[in-house]
């Protein structure tokens, strides 16, 4: 009897794999390793016909070169910064992602964070819960109306566009910076465009990040670039942690450069020795009330999670059957 193909889910998923097994039937064997470290993969992935990788670990050269018959590395998510794409290609292994499973959920989170910050919702909740100050809106003073506020978007892809459309319904003035977007998206969406990052930064009142993490965007928002923002701006990051140098944030909050900031993502998750996290946990630092941090959860909805698992398995089946693989990124 011919050997059954083997699909390995490297990380993140730790349940009984009902969704995957329902689709696979007898077609292939599937194993979930739930690894939290790449070294845990040694001896367990070598005979995989396809590997599904979420966001908890990376897949570098050492792991990829041990793959004997892998027909696909499927990044179950959007960001592709945790796979050595070039090396995988040099080994003849395609890497594909699932770009569309959570675009709306991430955009909803970015907008939710924006509302929580700019309407004083999280600040008032935090101060009152900690028994600080009067039971009064005055604790959040001054707040201003969202209509006509300038929202700057860095990276006008799927999530950036979904965020722009939502912000427009609040009557905001949306502008974006994305050097890779051809002309015309500003016209199609009825928003503004800046071809220069520092021009965008000087104009915005609220800045939301939706670019990928690349060599170019690593620490794009840092001590220096933050100085371009008008005093009292807001920053929201749901893209990748290392797009922001978070060590600059506590001071930006203290000096009032930022009135508030929200992070769904951090450079290291869970964080370890992160000065922003220390300030956010410190009741005597202003970041305690003015910063929101979530555990990389913007992508999450039950519907999105099911979609990503279904699409992931379908992609593996196509790769093993040598039919067309969608969303190849290397
Ligand atoms: P996308 O590829 O559709 O859009 C990214 C956009 O960024 C593209 O238009 C690209 O041209 C632009 N870009 C690239 N380099 C840039 C630069 N130097 N400056 C400005 N713009 C630049 O991706 P998407 O689906 O919209 O996702 C955006 C990012 O969100 C992903 O890369 C991923 O890192 C992140 N993400 C986070 C979560 C989460 O749970 N927090 C979930 C999904 C995606």
XYZ file of C-alpha atoms and ligand atoms in Angstrom:
374
model
C 0.000 0.000 0.000
C 1.408 3.449 -0.897
C 2.476 5.589 2.052
C -0.082 8.151 3.162
C 1.091 11.754 2.813
C 1.882 13.470 6.112
C 0.879 16.999 7.062
C 2.443 18.563 10.132
C 1.068 21.556 12.016
C 4.160 22.953 13.700
C 2.741 25.292 16.344
C -0.281 27.043 17.891
C -2.936 24.363 17.306
C -3.244 21.845 20.120
C -6.740 20.348 19.856
C -7.948 17.094 18.328
C -7.857 18.552 14.753
C -11.521 17.854 13.958
C -11.662 20.588 11.303
C -8.574 19.289 9.482
C -9.497 15.599 9.770
C -13.023 16.231 8.458
C -11.581 17.681 5.259
C -8.713 15.213 4.904
C -10.665 12.014 5.497
C -8.327 9.203 4.426
C -6.211 11.403 2.174
C -3.382 12.131 4.605
C -2.119 11.709 8.129
C -2.031 14.903 10.201
C -0.035 15.649 13.339
C 0.017 18.832 15.492
C 3.301 19.410 17.335
C 2.285 22.539 19.278
C 5.962 23.571 19.384
C 6.925 26.759 21.209
C 10.514 26.642 20.009
C 11.962 25.735 16.599
C 14.378 23.222 18.155
C 11.385 21.101 19.210
C 10.835 20.291 15.522
C 14.059 18.266 15.256
C 13.278 14.650 14.370
C 9.564 15.370 13.881
C 9.206 17.216 10.564
C 11.727 15.550 8.247
C 9.182 13.289 6.460
C 6.446 15.924 6.137
C 4.742 16.352 2.750
C 3.431 19.733 3.890
C 4.032 21.910 6.941
C 1.549 24.347 8.396
C 3.199 27.114 10.395
C 1.286 29.610 12.538
C 3.035 32.526 14.277
C 4.500 31.053 17.502
C 7.809 29.891 16.003
C 10.027 30.507 12.986
C 11.127 28.116 10.275
C 14.751 28.856 9.390
C 17.468 27.244 7.274
C 18.246 24.461 9.762
C 14.666 23.205 9.781
C 14.026 23.698 6.078
C 17.164 21.848 4.951
C 16.050 18.741 6.861
C 12.782 18.500 4.886
C 13.124 15.554 2.528
C 9.868 15.648 0.547
C 8.014 18.791 1.551
C 5.790 20.189 -1.183
C 4.538 23.239 0.697
C 5.259 25.365 3.729
C 1.929 26.981 4.467
C 2.095 30.102 6.629
C -1.299 30.015 8.285
C -1.578 33.787 8.478
C -0.570 36.898 6.571
C 2.901 37.934 7.798
C 5.720 35.924 6.243
C 8.585 37.223 8.365
C 8.967 33.942 10.285
C 10.002 31.771 7.307
C 13.299 31.876 5.399
C 11.583 32.388 2.050
C 14.698 32.556 -0.100
C 16.217 29.415 1.362
C 12.933 27.521 0.972
C 12.829 28.545 -2.687
C 16.441 27.421 -3.178
C 15.333 24.012 -1.855
C 12.420 24.020 -4.319
C 9.812 24.353 -1.573
C 7.037 26.862 -2.205
C 5.853 28.988 0.730
C 2.259 30.240 0.615
C 0.246 32.329 3.067
C -3.458 32.823 3.752
C -3.838 36.529 3.178
C -7.555 37.081 3.663
C -8.844 35.134 6.682
C -8.719 37.978 9.203
C -8.517 41.267 7.305
C -11.841 42.498 8.706
C -11.074 41.361 12.241
C -7.732 43.186 12.333
C -9.293 46.331 10.864
C -12.106 46.130 13.447
C -9.493 45.827 16.208
C -7.515 48.818 14.909
C -10.717 50.879 14.834
C -11.739 49.552 18.273
C -8.370 50.591 19.682
C -8.679 53.986 18.031
C -12.114 54.545 19.597
C -10.993 53.305 23.026
C -8.091 55.778 22.991
C -9.581 58.824 21.329
C -12.942 58.694 23.127
C -11.187 58.314 26.484
C -12.891 54.956 27.057
C -9.845 53.022 28.235
C -8.329 55.954 30.140
C -11.511 56.655 32.123
C -12.097 52.975 32.778
C -8.532 52.475 33.988
C -8.502 55.523 36.288
C -11.905 54.802 37.858
C -11.184 51.108 38.261
C -8.048 52.095 40.140
C -10.038 54.554 42.261
C -8.217 57.606 40.917
C -9.837 61.041 40.556
C -13.439 62.230 40.315
C -16.319 60.234 38.790
C -16.340 62.669 35.926
C -15.671 63.037 32.209
C -13.257 65.813 33.148
C -10.598 63.200 33.847
C -10.335 62.619 30.082
C -10.226 66.321 29.159
C -9.493 67.425 26.460
C -11.142 64.994 24.040
C -12.153 66.121 20.606
C -14.628 64.882 18.040
C -13.521 62.174 15.637
C -15.224 63.701 12.582
C -12.632 65.501 10.432
C -9.724 64.087 12.422
C -6.812 62.992 10.229
C -6.117 59.265 10.293
C -2.806 58.264 8.745
C -2.411 54.717 7.460
C 0.993 53.200 6.755
C 0.481 50.284 4.350
C -2.682 50.398 2.255
C -3.110 46.669 1.637
C -6.096 44.534 2.604
C -6.214 45.541 6.271
C -5.175 49.156 5.652
C -7.959 49.507 3.068
C -10.560 47.896 5.364
C -9.461 50.321 8.102
C -9.697 53.294 5.719
C -13.254 52.367 4.720
C -14.325 52.056 8.363
C -12.694 55.373 9.308
C -14.431 57.139 6.416
C -17.783 56.109 7.867
C -16.855 58.094 11.003
C -16.312 61.160 8.831
C -12.539 61.090 9.309
C -10.051 62.426 6.812
C -7.937 59.448 5.816
C -4.480 59.719 4.278
C -2.000 56.949 3.548
C 1.652 56.235 2.840
C 2.492 53.129 0.817
C 5.393 53.372 -1.637
C 4.385 50.138 -3.371
C 0.827 51.059 -4.268
C 0.288 52.191 -7.869
C -1.423 55.511 -8.436
C -5.189 55.718 -8.197
C -6.076 54.091 -4.882
C -6.511 57.499 -3.263
C -9.064 58.358 -5.953
C -10.804 54.983 -5.845
C -11.244 55.173 -2.078
C -11.714 58.930 -1.753
C -8.739 59.360 0.574
C -5.481 61.328 0.477
C -1.995 60.080 -0.326
C 1.459 61.117 0.885
C 4.462 59.986 -1.117
C 6.748 60.890 1.728
C 6.590 59.254 5.162
C 7.646 62.319 7.144
C 4.990 64.381 5.337
C 2.332 61.875 6.486
C 3.685 61.877 10.042
C 3.545 65.671 10.344
C -0.091 65.708 9.202
C -1.719 62.900 11.185
C -3.600 63.046 14.464
C -3.988 59.289 14.656
C -1.507 56.894 13.065
C -2.308 53.239 12.362
C 0.239 50.746 11.034
C -0.675 48.093 8.453
C 2.577 47.374 6.615
C 4.486 44.070 6.777
C 7.676 43.705 8.802
C 10.569 43.988 6.357
C 14.118 45.321 6.533
C 12.625 48.654 5.440
C 9.858 48.802 8.032
C 11.868 47.475 11.010
C 11.609 50.215 13.689
C 10.021 52.546 11.117
C 8.418 54.282 14.084
C 11.221 55.182 16.455
C 12.454 57.968 18.727
C 13.324 60.172 15.714
C 10.270 59.560 13.504
C 7.933 60.033 16.486
C 9.199 63.637 16.691
C 7.413 64.322 13.394
C 4.004 63.588 14.914
C 2.021 66.547 16.211
C 1.911 66.742 20.023
C -1.000 64.738 21.429
C -1.206 62.209 18.571
C -2.324 58.599 18.921
C -0.499 55.516 17.636
C -2.023 52.105 16.892
C -0.011 49.062 15.864
C -1.741 45.874 14.762
C 0.901 44.990 12.127
C 4.101 43.494 13.551
C 5.773 44.425 16.828
C 9.138 45.352 15.379
C 7.664 47.997 13.070
C 7.794 50.155 16.228
C 10.776 50.642 18.520
C 8.634 50.356 21.640
C 11.474 51.559 23.887
C 10.634 55.070 22.598
C 6.972 54.921 23.628
C 7.116 55.547 27.422
C 8.945 58.867 26.866
C 6.580 59.832 24.034
C 3.684 59.302 26.444
C 5.419 61.197 29.288
C 6.201 64.205 27.100
C 2.684 64.270 25.618
C 3.930 63.601 22.076
C 1.476 60.719 22.257
C -1.839 61.086 24.083
C -2.246 57.344 23.855
C -1.009 54.254 22.064
C -2.313 50.747 21.448
C -0.353 47.640 20.533
C -1.747 44.300 19.463
C 1.762 43.136 18.633
C 5.186 43.395 20.287
C 8.716 42.601 19.103
C 8.801 39.575 21.385
C 5.588 37.765 22.312
C 5.131 37.077 25.185
C 7.302 40.068 26.118
C 10.479 39.742 28.138
C 12.269 42.779 29.584
C 10.267 45.236 27.473
C 10.422 48.826 28.798
C 7.018 49.627 27.321
C 5.418 46.688 29.102
C 7.144 47.719 32.348
C 5.759 51.272 32.027
C 2.259 49.962 31.121
C 2.266 47.790 34.253
C 3.568 50.572 36.485
C 0.657 52.428 38.175
C 2.786 55.531 38.627
C 3.703 55.813 34.913
C 1.222 57.657 32.628
C 1.416 54.699 30.224
C -0.563 52.730 32.807
C -3.747 54.568 31.770
C -2.797 55.673 28.258
C -1.426 52.524 26.657
C -3.365 49.435 25.591
C -1.632 46.139 24.934
C -3.243 42.982 23.552
C -1.631 39.550 23.044
C -1.541 39.439 19.197
C -5.254 38.747 19.123
C -6.473 41.099 16.379
C -6.687 38.268 13.839
C -8.876 36.210 16.105
C -12.551 35.431 15.562
C -14.043 31.942 15.631
C -15.078 32.416 12.013
C -11.589 33.550 10.965
C -9.897 30.735 12.840
C -12.073 28.157 11.114
C -11.442 29.826 7.753
C -7.676 29.732 8.226
C -7.714 26.048 9.219
C -9.937 25.051 6.298
C -7.937 27.072 3.771
C -4.674 25.769 5.223
C -5.641 22.141 4.735
C -7.065 22.796 1.264
C -3.759 24.401 0.264
C -1.798 21.387 1.551
C -4.027 18.980 -0.392
C -3.516 20.998 -3.592
C 0.259 21.010 -3.076
C 0.420 17.270 -2.411
C -1.759 16.598 -5.468
C 0.541 18.922 -7.444
C -2.314 21.183 -8.485
C -2.112 24.963 -8.483
C -1.122 26.492 -5.136
C -2.572 29.902 -4.435
C -0.801 32.803 -2.666
C 2.769 31.596 -3.125
C 5.057 34.264 -1.640
C 8.554 33.048 -2.577
P -1.037 43.401 2.594
O 0.144 42.717 1.996
O -2.361 43.299 1.931
O -0.707 44.959 2.810
C 0.513 45.448 3.246
C 0.740 46.782 2.548
O 1.926 47.364 3.108
C 0.970 46.631 1.042
O 0.079 47.473 0.336
C 2.415 47.054 0.860
O 2.641 47.738 -0.358
C 2.616 47.988 2.043
N 4.018 48.209 2.384
C 5.079 47.381 2.206
N 6.209 47.989 2.599
C 5.847 49.227 3.032
C 6.579 50.327 3.536
N 7.910 50.297 3.648
N 5.890 51.437 3.895
C 4.543 51.489 3.762
N 3.802 50.494 3.254
C 4.451 49.364 2.903
O -1.122 42.840 4.084
P -2.403 42.875 5.054
O -3.188 41.647 4.894
O -3.080 44.186 4.928
O -1.634 42.778 6.459
C -0.811 43.846 6.906
C 0.062 43.359 8.043
O -0.757 43.110 9.193
C 0.703 41.989 7.745
O 1.914 42.098 7.084
C 0.868 41.355 9.104
O 2.172 41.595 9.547
C -0.143 42.101 9.964
N -1.207 41.232 10.497
C -1.402 41.232 11.838
C -2.415 40.452 12.389
C -2.682 40.467 13.862
O -3.317 39.550 14.371
N -2.266 41.494 14.583
C -3.198 39.636 11.545
C -2.969 39.669 10.172
C -1.965 40.480 9.650
